[in-house]
Amino acid sequence: MAHPTQLRFQDVASPVMEELLHFHDHALMILFLISTLVLYIIIGMVSTKLTNKYIFDSQDMEIVWTILPAVILVLIALPSLRILYLMDEINDPHLTIKAMRHQCYWCYEYTDYEDLGIDSNMIPTQDLTAGQFRLLETEHRKVVPIDSPVRVLVSAEDVLHSWAVPSLGLNMDAVPGRVKHTAFIASRPGVFYGQCSEICGANHCFMPIVVVAVPLEHFESWSSLMLEDA
């Protein structure tokens, strides 16, 4: 969960998000080195009378200025492709959940269970209890087991939406008439909040997503209780 005046990412809760955070720091360091080099050259061009001889007419500088960007692109592309591969579909997920977006709520269907499904509506501000977050809490939370590959099938009933949970490194568009998939592994127990990241209508800011990651035995107890009440 983000906190006031926070500048960096939310606490990492999945291996993919951890890789994304490392890639962010890696790319940021490359950007810092490029900015430092360009600033150094600009200062040198302004402060010396030998600029034309040693910079503008330098064959060595032209060679470096051509090869260096290619090396930088490789340094960025290789870890980026690795993360894209890690974010690909899990071949053998332990759990598959279909997330269908309606105009005012998310509907989650646990496809591995015959009658297990929940509607996740936002809790109105006047109904919140102490400790709950405004515009982020839902009546029913999506519960998943930790350390288990989970596949999420995302779609929408009306317009374009997005199923996004920053702590888990998830952001998948929900497209009407299409089923898209994403996957994640929750690496620690916790409650993780997200919101629709598409400007999809008047109620765009009232589309919270809450994922609760619990140990496997607690998930089994929760699913058994939900099936009994169904």
Coordinates of C-alpha atoms in Angstrom, one line a residue:
M1 CA 0.0 0.0 0.0
A2 CA 1.3 3.4 -0.9
H3 CA 1.7 6.1 1.8
P4 CA 1.7 9.9 1.7
T5 CA 4.8 11.6 0.1
Q6 CA 6.0 8.2 -1.2
L7 CA 8.4 8.6 -4.1
R8 CA 9.3 5.0 -5.0
F9 CA 7.3 1.9 -5.8
Q10 CA 5.1 0.1 -3.4
D11 CA 6.5 -2.8 -1.5
V12 CA 7.3 -5.8 -3.7
A13 CA 5.0 -8.8 -3.4
S14 CA 5.9 -11.0 -6.4
P15 CA 9.1 -12.2 -8.2
V16 CA 8.1 -10.4 -11.4
M17 CA 7.7 -7.1 -9.6
E18 CA 11.0 -7.6 -8.0
E19 CA 12.6 -8.0 -11.4
L20 CA 10.8 -4.9 -12.7
L21 CA 12.1 -2.9 -9.7
H22 CA 15.7 -4.0 -10.5
F23 CA 15.2 -3.2 -14.1
H24 CA 13.9 0.3 -13.1
D25 CA 17.1 0.9 -11.1
H26 CA 19.3 -0.5 -13.9
A27 CA 17.7 1.8 -16.5
L28 CA 17.8 4.8 -14.1
M29 CA 21.5 4.3 -13.6
I30 CA 22.1 4.2 -17.3
L31 CA 20.1 7.4 -17.7
F32 CA 22.1 9.1 -15.0
L33 CA 25.4 8.1 -16.7
I34 CA 24.1 9.4 -20.1
S35 CA 23.0 12.7 -18.5
T36 CA 26.4 13.1 -16.7
L37 CA 28.3 12.5 -20.0
V38 CA 26.2 14.9 -22.0
L39 CA 26.5 17.6 -19.3
Y40 CA 30.2 17.2 -19.2
I41 CA 30.5 17.6 -22.9
I42 CA 28.3 20.7 -22.9
I43 CA 30.4 22.3 -20.2
G44 CA 33.5 21.4 -22.1
M45 CA 32.2 23.0 -25.3
V46 CA 31.3 26.2 -23.5
S47 CA 34.4 26.6 -21.3
T48 CA 37.3 25.8 -23.7
K49 CA 38.7 27.4 -26.9
L50 CA 39.9 24.0 -28.2
T51 CA 36.3 22.7 -28.8
N52 CA 36.5 22.6 -32.5
K53 CA 39.8 20.7 -32.6
Y54 CA 39.2 18.1 -29.9
I55 CA 35.4 17.6 -30.1
F56 CA 33.8 18.8 -33.3
D57 CA 36.6 17.5 -35.6
S58 CA 37.5 14.4 -33.6
Q59 CA 37.2 11.1 -35.4
D60 CA 37.6 9.2 -32.2
M61 CA 34.7 11.1 -30.7
E62 CA 32.5 10.2 -33.7
I63 CA 33.3 6.5 -33.3
V64 CA 32.5 6.5 -29.6
W65 CA 29.3 8.5 -30.2
T66 CA 28.2 5.9 -32.7
I67 CA 29.1 2.7 -30.7
L68 CA 28.1 3.9 -27.3
P69 CA 24.3 4.2 -28.0
A70 CA 24.4 0.7 -29.5
V71 CA 26.0 -0.7 -26.4
I72 CA 23.4 1.1 -24.2
L73 CA 20.5 -0.3 -26.2
V74 CA 21.9 -3.8 -25.7
L75 CA 22.3 -3.2 -21.9
I76 CA 18.7 -2.2 -21.8
A77 CA 17.2 -4.7 -24.2
L78 CA 18.7 -7.9 -22.7
P79 CA 17.2 -7.5 -19.1
S80 CA 14.0 -6.2 -20.7
L81 CA 13.5 -9.3 -22.8
R82 CA 14.3 -11.5 -19.9
I83 CA 11.5 -9.9 -17.8
L84 CA 9.1 -10.2 -20.8
Y85 CA 9.9 -13.9 -20.8
L86 CA 9.3 -14.2 -17.1
M87 CA 5.9 -12.5 -17.4
D88 CA 4.7 -14.9 -20.1
E89 CA 2.0 -17.4 -19.4
I90 CA 2.6 -20.0 -16.7
N91 CA 2.2 -23.4 -18.4
D92 CA 0.9 -25.2 -15.3
P93 CA -0.9 -22.7 -13.0
H94 CA -2.2 -24.0 -9.7
L95 CA -5.2 -21.7 -9.8
T96 CA -7.1 -20.0 -12.6
I97 CA -9.4 -17.0 -12.0
K98 CA -11.5 -15.2 -14.5
A99 CA -11.9 -11.5 -13.8
M100 CA -14.8 -10.0 -15.7
R101 CA -15.3 -6.2 -15.5
H102 CA -18.8 -4.8 -15.3
Q103 CA -19.6 -1.1 -15.3
C104 CA -19.6 -0.8 -11.5
Y105 CA -17.8 -3.9 -10.2
W106 CA -15.4 -6.8 -10.8
C107 CA -16.7 -10.3 -10.9
Y108 CA -14.2 -13.1 -10.1
E109 CA -14.9 -16.7 -11.1
Y110 CA -12.6 -19.4 -9.7
T111 CA -12.7 -21.8 -12.7
D112 CA -11.1 -24.7 -10.9
Y113 CA -14.2 -24.8 -8.6
E114 CA -17.7 -25.4 -10.0
D115 CA -19.7 -22.8 -8.0
L116 CA -17.0 -20.4 -6.5
G117 CA -17.4 -16.8 -7.6
I118 CA -17.6 -13.4 -6.0
D119 CA -18.7 -9.9 -6.9
S120 CA -16.3 -7.2 -5.8
N121 CA -18.1 -3.9 -5.2
M122 CA -16.5 -0.8 -3.7
I123 CA -17.6 0.0 -0.2
P124 CA -19.2 3.4 0.0
T125 CA -17.4 6.0 2.1
Q126 CA -20.1 6.2 4.7
D127 CA -19.9 2.4 5.3
L128 CA -16.2 2.3 5.9
T129 CA -14.9 1.1 9.3
A130 CA -11.8 2.2 11.1
G131 CA -8.6 1.3 9.2
Q132 CA -10.2 0.9 5.8
F133 CA -9.1 2.9 2.8
R134 CA -11.5 5.2 1.0
L135 CA -12.1 4.3 -2.7
L136 CA -10.0 1.2 -2.3
E137 CA -11.9 -1.2 -0.1
T138 CA -14.3 -3.8 -1.6
E139 CA -17.1 -5.9 -0.1
H140 CA -15.5 -9.1 -1.2
R141 CA -11.8 -9.5 -1.7
K142 CA -10.1 -11.8 -4.2
V143 CA -8.2 -14.4 -2.2
V144 CA -5.2 -16.3 -3.6
P145 CA -2.7 -18.7 -2.0
I146 CA 0.9 -17.5 -1.7
D147 CA 3.9 -19.3 -3.5
S148 CA 1.4 -20.7 -6.0
P149 CA 1.3 -19.8 -9.7
V150 CA -2.0 -18.0 -10.4
R151 CA -3.4 -17.3 -13.9
V152 CA -5.9 -14.5 -14.3
L153 CA -8.2 -14.4 -17.4
V154 CA -9.3 -10.7 -17.9
S155 CA -12.2 -9.5 -19.9
A156 CA -14.8 -6.7 -19.8
E157 CA -18.6 -6.5 -20.5
D158 CA -18.9 -3.0 -21.6
V159 CA -15.9 -0.7 -22.3
L160 CA -12.1 -0.9 -22.0
H161 CA -10.9 -1.4 -18.4
S162 CA -7.7 -2.5 -16.8
W163 CA -6.9 -5.0 -14.0
A164 CA -3.9 -3.5 -12.2
V165 CA -2.2 -4.3 -8.9
P166 CA 1.1 -2.4 -8.6
S167 CA 2.6 -4.5 -5.7
L168 CA 2.2 -7.7 -7.8
G169 CA 3.5 -6.1 -11.0
L170 CA 0.2 -6.6 -12.8
N171 CA -1.5 -4.3 -15.4
M172 CA -3.7 -6.1 -18.0
D173 CA -6.3 -4.4 -20.2
A174 CA -9.8 -5.8 -20.0
V175 CA -11.2 -5.7 -23.6
P176 CA -14.8 -6.4 -24.4
G177 CA -15.2 -9.5 -26.5
R178 CA -11.7 -10.7 -25.8
V179 CA -10.1 -12.8 -23.0
K180 CA -6.5 -11.8 -22.1
H181 CA -4.4 -13.5 -19.6
T182 CA -1.7 -12.6 -17.1
A183 CA 0.0 -14.6 -14.3
F184 CA 1.6 -13.9 -11.0
I185 CA 3.0 -15.6 -7.8
A186 CA 2.4 -13.8 -4.5
S187 CA 5.6 -14.2 -2.6
R188 CA 4.3 -13.1 0.8
P189 CA 1.0 -12.8 2.7
G190 CA -0.7 -9.5 2.6
V191 CA -3.5 -7.3 1.2
F192 CA -2.7 -5.6 -2.1
Y193 CA -4.7 -2.8 -3.6
G194 CA -5.1 -1.7 -7.2
Q195 CA -7.4 0.3 -9.4
C196 CA -8.5 0.4 -13.0
S197 CA -5.8 2.3 -14.9
E198 CA -7.9 3.2 -18.0
I199 CA -10.0 6.3 -18.3
C200 CA -13.1 4.2 -18.8
G201 CA -16.0 6.4 -17.8
A202 CA -17.6 8.6 -15.1
N203 CA -16.9 6.0 -12.4
H204 CA -13.3 5.4 -13.4
C205 CA -12.0 6.3 -9.9
F206 CA -14.5 3.9 -8.2
M207 CA -13.1 0.6 -9.5
P208 CA -10.9 -0.8 -6.8
I209 CA -9.1 -4.1 -6.8
V210 CA -8.2 -5.9 -3.6
V211 CA -6.1 -9.1 -3.6
V212 CA -5.5 -11.0 -0.4
A213 CA -2.6 -13.5 -0.4
V214 CA -2.8 -16.1 2.3
P215 CA -1.1 -19.5 3.1
L216 CA -2.5 -22.5 1.1
E217 CA -4.3 -24.0 4.1
H218 CA -6.1 -20.7 4.8
F219 CA -7.1 -20.5 1.2
E220 CA -8.5 -24.0 1.3
S221 CA -10.5 -23.1 4.4
W222 CA -11.8 -19.9 2.8
S223 CA -12.8 -21.7 -0.4
S224 CA -14.6 -24.5 1.5
L225 CA -16.5 -21.9 3.5
M226 CA -17.5 -20.0 0.3
L227 CA -18.7 -23.2 -1.4
E228 CA -20.8 -24.1 1.7
D229 CA -22.5 -20.7 1.6
A230 CA -23.1 -20.8 -2.2

